[in-house]
Amino acid sequence: MFSKILVANRGEIALRIIRAAKELGIRTVAVYSEPDKQSLHTLLADERICIGPAPASESYLNIPNIISAAEITKAEAIHPGYGFLAENPRFAEICEAEGLVFIGPPASIIQMMGDKNQARRRMKEAKLPVIPGSENVIEDFQEAKKIAQKIGYPIILKAASGGGGKGMRIVTSPRQLEEQFSIAQSEAQASFGNPALYLEKYLISAHHIEIQIIADNYGNVLALGERECSIQRKHQKLIEESPSPFLDEKTRKKMARAAEEAAKTIGYKSLGTFEFLVDNQKNFYFMEANTRIQVEHPVTEMLYNVDLVKEQIRLASGEKLSLDHSLRPRGHSLECRINAEDPEKFIPSPGRIEFLVLPGGPGVRVDTAAYSGWIIPPYYDSLLAKIITHAPTRQEAIAKMHTALEMTTIVGIQTNLPLHLKILSSSDFLSGRYDIQFLEKFLAQGKGPRGPKT
Ligand code: MV4
């Protein structure tokens, strides 16, 4: 096992990793940007090194400074968290070259999964069902037109280097295609430095469901159930839960086995998430794979009573997977992402937290780096806290979440707490009948935090 690791991240996930490391008896090094001097991850690690000014490009994305910090402090491994450098294959490669263990999959796997078209092709070869679409990247709109003709409209254009919903274009007719194709190409070039596109049939009223995978360096792979992630806005997830109220036991098992087999086929290592779209006939299709620990991992931890971050560190140090297929989920778990943002305009609301009361009690978990008096810097993402509940049934987990949200007080900045309470009271959410279109429709109907429009 490592004796010291560097945490190349900030906020709640940096704190989450520091906790896991401390519990394993590992010393921790925090890296921080100038405005994060008083952030909890900086204060609670065993050592800290400033890696640059506020802009992420000069600090949390500054590879030479982070590598130097690891070398100066004699850290043996780097945990990248999520975001920032977590899915940068070059960073993983540099770590490997410098003799530092990158806590995540090998650079080659990150690279492959980062090319969404290549990932789609490889997963199809590994027997995962994929959405009907192009076999390769598409050279021009004539070719796109031919493929679209064959599979039928609507179709969706996706950037090969994209992911997470960025740079996607829905096209409903051949007439639209020529125009949308060149727009999508320029967008992909501007956002990802690569204009390459692929296309898929566009699935309407689908569910976004992901399978958690955990794999060691010796070919042992285990799926830890699913997370239902359909409640999202502009591709930012807002509420996640497990089990999915939409899946039946048979489909759940099929998805888990399929993800495990695909992970084995490609020699996956470390934690990973396979994202699927599931249509209303419960056909599931691979969309993309995330090669990092995810924001919503606590939902799985509560259900399976495991510590995924500790497991991830153990696996990176070369330990064999200690979990097996006898592991069973228990009850129901729900996560609400509390963002520091204007609840109506969805723009960030940084500033000083004047007063903070967080919820607690049995089955309530809060992952946050916030404290009374902390000044939220305006430079990074707006995720402030994750409230996670766990109870024997879905209904009880929701009731617990409702109470937890009501007992949360955050003064000084705006948050999306009121929106969460509205969603949790809606009949569609309570009945478990929601898909990826739900939140957009819910907000359009004026059911946002301020109630019906008058
Ligand atoms: C799709 C899709 C429907 N059909 N692909 C969004 C995130 C990224 N991982 C892929 N995403 C989607 N891909 C096909 N072929 C629907 C989504 C999608 C979505 C689309 C519009 C509005 C909200 C959405 C939420 C989740 C997924």
Coordinates of C-alpha atoms and ligand atoms in Angstrom, one line a residue:
M1 CA 0.0 0.0 0.0
F2 CA 1.1 3.6 -0.6
S3 CA 2.4 5.6 2.3
K4 CA 1.6 9.0 0.7
I5 CA -0.7 10.2 -2.1
L6 CA -1.3 13.5 -3.8
V7 CA -4.9 14.6 -4.4
A8 CA -5.1 16.6 -7.6
N9 CA -8.5 18.1 -7.1
R10 CA -10.5 20.5 -4.8
G11 CA -13.9 20.7 -3.2
E12 CA -16.0 17.8 -1.8
I13 CA -14.2 15.1 -3.9
A14 CA -10.8 16.2 -2.6
L15 CA -12.1 15.9 0.9
R16 CA -13.7 12.5 0.1
I17 CA -10.4 11.2 -1.1
I18 CA -8.4 12.6 1.8
R19 CA -10.8 10.8 4.2
A20 CA -10.4 7.5 2.4
A21 CA -6.7 7.8 2.4
K22 CA -6.5 8.7 6.1
E23 CA -8.6 5.7 6.9
L24 CA -6.2 3.5 5.0
G25 CA -3.3 5.0 7.0
I26 CA -2.0 7.0 3.9
R27 CA -0.6 10.5 4.3
T28 CA -2.2 13.1 2.0
V29 CA -0.8 16.0 0.0
A30 CA -3.3 18.7 -1.1
V31 CA -2.6 20.9 -4.1
Y32 CA -4.5 24.3 -4.1
S33 CA -4.9 27.4 -6.2
E34 CA -4.3 30.8 -4.6
P35 CA -8.1 31.4 -3.8
D36 CA -8.3 27.9 -2.3
K37 CA -5.9 28.7 0.6
Q38 CA -8.7 28.5 3.1
S39 CA -10.6 25.6 1.4
L40 CA -11.1 22.6 3.5
H41 CA -9.1 20.2 1.3
T42 CA -6.1 22.5 1.8
L43 CA -6.6 22.8 5.5
L44 CA -7.3 19.1 6.2
A45 CA -4.6 17.3 4.2
D46 CA -1.4 16.4 5.9
E47 CA 0.6 18.6 3.6
R48 CA -0.3 21.3 1.0
I49 CA 1.4 22.9 -2.0
C50 CA 0.1 25.9 -3.9
I51 CA 0.2 25.1 -7.6
G52 CA -0.8 28.4 -9.1
P53 CA -3.4 31.2 -9.5
A54 CA -7.1 31.0 -9.7
P55 CA -7.7 29.9 -13.3
A56 CA -7.9 26.1 -13.5
S57 CA -5.7 26.2 -16.6
E58 CA -2.9 27.6 -14.4
S59 CA -3.5 25.4 -11.3
Y60 CA -5.7 22.3 -11.2
L61 CA -4.9 21.7 -14.9
N62 CA -1.3 22.6 -14.6
I63 CA 0.4 19.2 -15.2
P64 CA 4.1 20.3 -14.6
N65 CA 3.2 22.0 -11.3
I66 CA 1.2 19.0 -10.0
I67 CA 3.9 16.5 -11.0
S68 CA 6.5 18.8 -9.3
A69 CA 4.4 18.9 -6.2
A70 CA 4.2 15.1 -6.1
E71 CA 8.0 14.8 -6.5
I72 CA 8.8 17.5 -3.9
T73 CA 6.5 15.8 -1.3
K74 CA 7.6 12.2 -2.3
A75 CA 4.0 11.2 -3.0
E76 CA 3.8 7.7 -4.6
A77 CA 0.5 8.1 -6.4
I78 CA -1.9 10.8 -7.6
H79 CA -5.7 10.6 -7.3
P80 CA -7.3 12.9 -9.9
G81 CA -10.9 12.9 -8.5
Y82 CA -13.4 13.8 -11.2
G83 CA -13.2 16.7 -13.7
F84 CA -9.9 18.6 -14.2
L85 CA -7.3 16.0 -15.2
A86 CA -9.3 12.8 -14.3
E87 CA -9.8 11.8 -17.9
N88 CA -6.8 13.3 -19.5
P89 CA -4.8 10.3 -21.0
R90 CA -1.7 12.5 -21.3
F91 CA -1.7 13.2 -17.6
A92 CA -2.1 9.5 -16.8
E93 CA 0.8 8.8 -19.2
I94 CA 3.1 11.4 -17.6
C95 CA 2.3 10.0 -14.1
E96 CA 3.3 6.6 -15.4
A97 CA 6.5 7.9 -17.0
E98 CA 7.5 9.8 -13.8
G99 CA 7.0 6.6 -11.7
L100 CA 3.9 7.9 -10.0
V101 CA 0.8 5.7 -9.9
F102 CA -2.2 7.3 -11.5
I103 CA -5.2 6.2 -9.5
G104 CA -7.4 5.2 -12.3
P105 CA -7.3 3.1 -15.5
P106 CA -4.2 2.9 -17.8
A107 CA -3.7 5.9 -20.1
S108 CA -4.5 3.6 -23.1
I109 CA -8.0 2.9 -21.8
I110 CA -8.7 6.5 -20.9
Q111 CA -7.6 7.5 -24.4
M112 CA -9.8 4.8 -26.1
M113 CA -12.9 5.7 -24.1
G114 CA -12.3 9.4 -24.7
D115 CA -12.7 8.9 -28.4
K116 CA -16.5 8.3 -28.2
N117 CA -16.7 6.8 -31.6
Q118 CA -13.9 4.4 -31.0
A119 CA -15.4 3.5 -27.6
R120 CA -18.7 2.8 -29.4
R121 CA -17.0 0.5 -31.9
R122 CA -14.9 -1.4 -29.3
M123 CA -17.9 -1.9 -27.1
K124 CA -20.0 -3.2 -30.0
E125 CA -17.1 -5.7 -30.7
A126 CA -17.3 -6.6 -27.0
K127 CA -20.9 -7.5 -27.5
L128 CA -22.5 -4.5 -25.8
P129 CA -25.6 -3.3 -27.8
V130 CA -25.1 0.2 -29.2
I131 CA -27.6 2.6 -30.7
P132 CA -28.0 2.0 -34.5
G133 CA -25.7 4.6 -36.3
S134 CA -22.5 5.1 -38.2
E135 CA -19.6 2.6 -38.0
N136 CA -16.9 5.2 -38.2
V137 CA -16.5 9.0 -38.1
I138 CA -18.4 10.6 -40.9
E139 CA -16.4 12.5 -43.5
D140 CA -19.1 14.7 -45.0
F141 CA -22.8 15.4 -44.9
Q142 CA -23.5 13.2 -48.0
E143 CA -22.3 10.2 -46.1
A144 CA -24.3 11.3 -43.1
K145 CA -27.3 11.6 -45.3
K146 CA -26.9 8.0 -46.6
I147 CA -26.6 6.6 -43.1
A148 CA -29.5 8.6 -41.8
Q149 CA -31.6 7.4 -44.7
K150 CA -30.9 3.9 -43.7
I151 CA -31.6 4.2 -39.9
G152 CA -34.4 6.8 -40.2
Y153 CA -34.9 10.2 -38.6
P154 CA -34.6 11.7 -36.0
I155 CA -30.9 11.2 -35.7
I156 CA -28.3 12.8 -33.4
L157 CA -24.9 14.1 -34.4
K158 CA -22.2 13.7 -31.7
A159 CA -18.6 14.9 -31.5
A160 CA -16.1 12.0 -31.5
S161 CA -14.1 13.9 -28.8
G162 CA -17.1 15.1 -27.0
G163 CA -19.1 13.4 -24.3
G164 CA -21.4 14.4 -21.5
G165 CA -23.8 15.9 -24.0
K166 CA -21.6 18.7 -25.3
G167 CA -21.6 19.3 -29.0
M168 CA -24.7 17.2 -29.7
R169 CA -27.2 18.1 -32.5
I170 CA -30.6 16.5 -33.1
V171 CA -31.6 16.4 -36.7
T172 CA -35.2 15.5 -37.8
S173 CA -35.0 15.7 -41.6
P174 CA -32.6 15.4 -44.5
R175 CA -33.2 19.1 -45.2
Q176 CA -31.8 20.0 -41.8
L177 CA -28.8 17.7 -42.0
E178 CA -26.6 19.7 -44.4
E179 CA -26.8 22.9 -42.2
Q180 CA -26.6 21.1 -38.9
F181 CA -23.7 18.9 -40.0
S182 CA -21.4 21.9 -40.7
I183 CA -22.5 23.7 -37.5
A184 CA -21.9 20.5 -35.4
Q185 CA -18.4 20.2 -37.1
S186 CA -17.4 23.7 -36.3
E187 CA -18.7 23.4 -32.7
A188 CA -16.8 20.1 -32.2
Q189 CA -13.6 21.8 -33.6
A190 CA -14.1 24.9 -31.3
S191 CA -14.9 22.8 -28.2
F192 CA -12.6 19.8 -28.5
G193 CA -10.1 20.7 -31.2
N194 CA -11.4 17.9 -33.4
P195 CA -14.3 18.3 -35.9
A196 CA -14.9 14.5 -36.2
L197 CA -18.6 13.5 -35.9
Y198 CA -20.5 10.3 -35.7
L199 CA -24.2 9.8 -35.7
E200 CA -26.9 7.6 -34.0
K201 CA -30.6 7.2 -34.2
Y202 CA -32.1 9.6 -31.7
L203 CA -34.0 7.8 -28.9
I204 CA -37.0 9.7 -27.6
S205 CA -38.2 9.3 -24.0
A206 CA -35.3 7.2 -22.9
H207 CA -33.7 6.7 -19.5
H208 CA -30.1 7.5 -18.7
I209 CA -28.9 4.6 -16.5
E210 CA -25.3 3.8 -15.7
I211 CA -23.6 0.7 -14.3
Q212 CA -20.8 0.9 -11.8
I213 CA -17.9 -1.3 -12.6
I214 CA -14.9 -2.2 -10.3
A215 CA -12.0 -4.1 -11.7
D216 CA -8.5 -5.1 -10.4
N217 CA -5.3 -5.5 -12.3
Y218 CA -5.8 -9.2 -12.6
G219 CA -8.9 -9.5 -14.7
N220 CA -11.5 -9.7 -11.9
V221 CA -14.5 -7.5 -12.7
L222 CA -17.6 -6.8 -10.6
A223 CA -20.7 -4.7 -11.5
L224 CA -22.3 -2.9 -8.5
G225 CA -25.7 -2.2 -9.8
E226 CA -27.1 0.8 -11.6
R227 CA -27.7 4.5 -11.0
E228 CA -30.8 6.1 -12.6
C229 CA -29.5 9.5 -13.8
S230 CA -32.4 10.8 -15.9
I231 CA -33.1 13.9 -13.9
Q232 CA -30.7 16.3 -15.5
R233 CA -30.7 19.8 -17.0
K234 CA -28.3 20.8 -19.8
H235 CA -26.5 17.5 -19.2
Q236 CA -25.9 18.3 -15.6
K237 CA -27.3 15.6 -13.3
L238 CA -29.4 16.9 -10.5
I239 CA -30.8 13.8 -8.7
E240 CA -29.6 10.3 -9.0
E241 CA -31.0 7.1 -7.4
S242 CA -30.6 3.4 -7.1
P243 CA -32.3 1.1 -7.8
S244 CA -33.8 2.7 -10.8
P245 CA -37.6 2.7 -10.4
F246 CA -37.9 2.0 -14.1
L247 CA -35.8 -1.2 -14.4
D248 CA -37.0 -4.7 -13.8
E249 CA -34.7 -7.4 -12.2
K250 CA -34.2 -9.2 -15.5
T251 CA -33.0 -6.1 -17.4
R252 CA -30.9 -5.0 -14.4
K253 CA -29.0 -8.3 -14.4
K254 CA -28.6 -8.3 -18.1
M255 CA -27.1 -4.8 -18.1
A256 CA -24.7 -5.7 -15.2
R257 CA -23.5 -8.9 -16.9
A258 CA -23.1 -7.1 -20.2
A259 CA -21.0 -4.3 -18.6
E260 CA -18.9 -6.9 -16.7
E261 CA -18.2 -8.9 -19.9
A262 CA -17.3 -5.8 -21.9
A263 CA -15.0 -4.6 -19.1
K264 CA -13.3 -8.0 -19.1
T265 CA -13.0 -8.0 -22.9
I266 CA -11.1 -4.7 -23.0
G267 CA -9.0 -5.4 -19.9
Y268 CA -10.6 -2.6 -17.9
K269 CA -8.9 -1.7 -14.6
S270 CA -9.9 0.4 -11.6
L271 CA -13.4 2.0 -11.2
G272 CA -15.5 2.8 -14.2
T273 CA -19.0 3.6 -15.2
F274 CA -20.8 2.4 -18.3
E275 CA -23.6 4.8 -19.4
F276 CA -26.6 3.4 -21.2
L277 CA -29.7 4.7 -22.7
V278 CA -32.7 2.5 -22.0
D279 CA -35.8 2.9 -24.2
N280 CA -39.3 2.4 -23.1
Q281 CA -39.3 -1.3 -24.2
K282 CA -36.3 -1.7 -21.9
N283 CA -33.8 -2.2 -24.7
F284 CA -30.5 -0.9 -23.4
Y285 CA -27.7 0.7 -25.5
F286 CA -24.1 1.6 -24.6
M287 CA -23.5 5.4 -24.9
E288 CA -20.1 6.1 -23.3
A289 CA -17.9 5.0 -20.5
N290 CA -16.5 7.2 -17.7
T291 CA -13.0 6.2 -16.5
R292 CA -13.2 8.1 -13.2
I293 CA -14.9 8.1 -9.8
Q294 CA -18.2 9.9 -10.4
V295 CA -20.0 12.6 -8.5
E296 CA -22.8 10.2 -7.8
H297 CA -20.7 7.3 -6.5
P298 CA -22.2 7.6 -2.9
V299 CA -25.5 6.3 -4.1
T300 CA -23.8 3.0 -4.9
E301 CA -21.8 3.1 -1.7
M302 CA -24.9 3.4 0.4
L303 CA -26.7 0.6 -1.4
Y304 CA -23.7 -1.9 -1.3
N305 CA -22.1 -0.7 2.0
V306 CA -18.7 -0.3 0.3
D307 CA -16.2 2.5 0.1
L308 CA -15.5 2.9 -3.6
V309 CA -12.6 5.4 -3.1
K310 CA -10.8 3.1 -0.7
E311 CA -11.3 0.2 -3.1
Q312 CA -10.0 2.4 -5.9
I313 CA -6.8 3.2 -4.0
R314 CA -6.4 -0.5 -2.9
L315 CA -6.7 -1.6 -6.6
A316 CA -4.2 1.0 -7.8
S317 CA -1.7 -0.2 -5.2
G318 CA -2.0 -3.7 -6.8
E319 CA -4.4 -5.4 -4.4
K320 CA -6.8 -8.0 -5.7
L321 CA -10.5 -7.3 -5.7
S322 CA -11.8 -8.3 -2.3
L323 CA -15.5 -7.9 -3.3
D324 CA -17.4 -10.6 -5.2
H325 CA -20.8 -11.5 -6.7
S326 CA -22.1 -12.5 -3.2
L327 CA -22.4 -8.8 -2.5
R328 CA -26.0 -7.7 -2.4
P329 CA -27.6 -4.2 -2.5
R330 CA -29.8 -3.2 0.4
G331 CA -32.7 -0.7 0.3
H332 CA -32.9 2.5 -1.7
S333 CA -30.6 5.5 -2.1
L334 CA -31.0 8.9 -3.4
E335 CA -28.6 11.8 -4.1
C336 CA -29.5 15.5 -4.5
R337 CA -26.8 17.8 -5.8
I338 CA -26.9 21.2 -4.1
N339 CA -25.4 23.8 -6.3
A340 CA -24.5 27.4 -5.4
E341 CA -26.6 29.0 -8.1
D342 CA -29.5 31.2 -8.9
P343 CA -32.4 28.8 -8.7
E344 CA -34.2 30.4 -11.6
K345 CA -31.5 31.5 -14.0
F346 CA -29.2 28.6 -13.2
I347 CA -26.1 30.9 -13.1
P348 CA -23.5 30.4 -10.4
S349 CA -23.9 32.3 -7.1
P350 CA -20.5 32.5 -5.5
G351 CA -19.8 34.4 -2.3
R352 CA -19.5 34.1 1.5
I353 CA -21.5 31.4 3.3
E354 CA -22.7 33.5 6.2
F355 CA -24.4 30.6 8.0
L356 CA -24.7 26.9 7.3
V357 CA -26.7 24.2 8.9
L358 CA -26.4 20.7 7.4
P359 CA -28.8 17.8 7.9
G360 CA -28.0 14.5 9.6
G361 CA -29.5 11.5 11.3
P362 CA -29.7 7.9 10.4
G363 CA -29.4 7.2 6.7
V364 CA -28.4 10.8 5.8
R365 CA -25.0 11.5 4.4
V366 CA -23.6 14.9 3.3
D367 CA -20.5 15.1 1.1
T368 CA -19.3 18.7 1.1
A369 CA -16.3 21.0 1.6
A370 CA -18.5 23.9 2.7
Y371 CA -18.3 25.6 6.1
S372 CA -19.8 28.7 7.7
G373 CA -17.6 31.7 6.8
W374 CA -16.1 30.0 3.7
I375 CA -16.0 32.2 0.6
I376 CA -17.0 30.2 -2.4
P377 CA -14.6 31.3 -5.2
P378 CA -16.2 32.1 -8.5
Y379 CA -13.7 30.2 -10.6
Y380 CA -14.8 26.6 -10.4
D381 CA -18.0 24.6 -10.7
S382 CA -21.0 25.3 -8.5
L383 CA -21.4 21.9 -6.8
L384 CA -21.6 22.8 -3.1
A385 CA -22.9 19.7 -1.4
K386 CA -24.3 16.3 -2.1
I387 CA -27.0 15.1 0.2
I388 CA -27.5 11.3 0.1
T389 CA -30.2 9.3 1.8
H390 CA -30.5 5.6 2.3
A391 CA -33.6 3.7 3.6
P392 CA -35.3 0.4 3.2
T393 CA -37.7 1.6 0.6
R394 CA -37.8 4.3 -2.1
Q395 CA -40.7 6.1 -0.4
E396 CA -38.7 6.2 2.9
A397 CA -35.5 7.4 1.1
I398 CA -37.6 10.2 -0.5
A399 CA -39.2 11.2 2.8
K400 CA -35.8 11.3 4.5
M401 CA -34.5 13.5 1.6
H402 CA -37.4 15.8 2.0
T403 CA -36.7 16.2 5.7
A404 CA -33.0 16.6 5.1
L405 CA -33.5 19.4 2.5
E406 CA -36.0 21.2 4.8
M407 CA -33.5 21.1 7.6
T408 CA -30.7 22.5 5.5
T409 CA -30.0 26.2 5.9
I410 CA -27.5 28.0 3.7
V411 CA -27.3 31.8 4.1
G412 CA -25.3 34.2 2.1
I413 CA -25.5 32.6 -1.4
Q414 CA -28.3 31.2 -3.5
T415 CA -28.8 27.5 -4.0
N416 CA -31.1 25.1 -5.9
L417 CA -32.5 23.7 -2.6
P418 CA -36.0 25.0 -3.5
L419 CA -35.9 23.3 -6.9
H420 CA -35.1 20.0 -5.3
L421 CA -38.0 20.3 -2.9
K422 CA -40.3 21.0 -5.8
I423 CA -39.1 18.0 -7.8
L424 CA -39.4 15.7 -4.7
S425 CA -43.0 16.8 -4.3
S426 CA -44.0 16.2 -7.9
S427 CA -46.3 13.3 -8.7
D428 CA -44.1 12.1 -11.6
F429 CA -41.1 11.9 -9.3
L430 CA -43.0 10.3 -6.5
S431 CA -44.5 7.6 -8.8
G432 CA -41.0 7.0 -10.3
R433 CA -42.3 7.8 -13.8
Y434 CA -39.7 10.1 -15.3
D435 CA -37.3 10.0 -18.2
I436 CA -34.6 12.3 -19.6
Q437 CA -37.2 14.7 -20.8
F438 CA -38.8 15.1 -17.4
L439 CA -36.9 18.1 -15.9
E440 CA -36.9 20.2 -19.0
K441 CA -40.7 19.8 -19.3
F442 CA -41.2 20.3 -15.5
L443 CA -39.3 23.7 -15.7
A444 CA -41.1 24.7 -18.9
Q445 CA -44.5 24.2 -17.2
G446 CA -43.4 26.8 -14.7
K447 CA -43.1 24.3 -11.9
G448 CA -39.6 25.7 -11.0
P449 CA -38.7 27.0 -7.6
R450 CA -41.0 30.0 -7.8
G451 CA -44.1 27.9 -8.6
P452 CA -46.6 28.3 -11.4
K453 CA -46.2 31.5 -13.6
T454 CA -49.1 33.9 -13.0
Ligands
MV4_1 C1 -28.6 10.4 -26.9 C2 -29.9 10.6 -26.6 C3 -30.8 10.1 -27.4 N1 -30.5 9.3 -28.5 N2 -28.2 9.7 -27.9 C4 -26.7 13.1 -23.4 C5 -25.5 12.9 -22.6 C6 -24.6 12.1 -23.5 N3 -23.9 11.2 -22.7 C7 -25.5 11.5 -24.5 N4 -26.8 12.0 -24.3 C8 -27.9 11.6 -25.0 N5 -27.6 10.9 -26.1 C9 -29.2 9.1 -28.7 N6 -28.8 8.4 -29.8 C10 -30.2 11.4 -25.4 C11 -29.2 11.8 -24.6 C12 -29.6 12.5 -23.4 C13 -30.3 13.7 -23.4 C14 -30.7 14.4 -24.6 C15 -31.5 15.5 -24.5 C16 -31.8 16.1 -23.3 C17 -31.5 15.5 -22.1 C18 -30.7 14.3 -22.2 C19 -30.4 13.7 -21.0 C20 -29.6 12.5 -21.0 C21 -29.2 11.9 -22.2

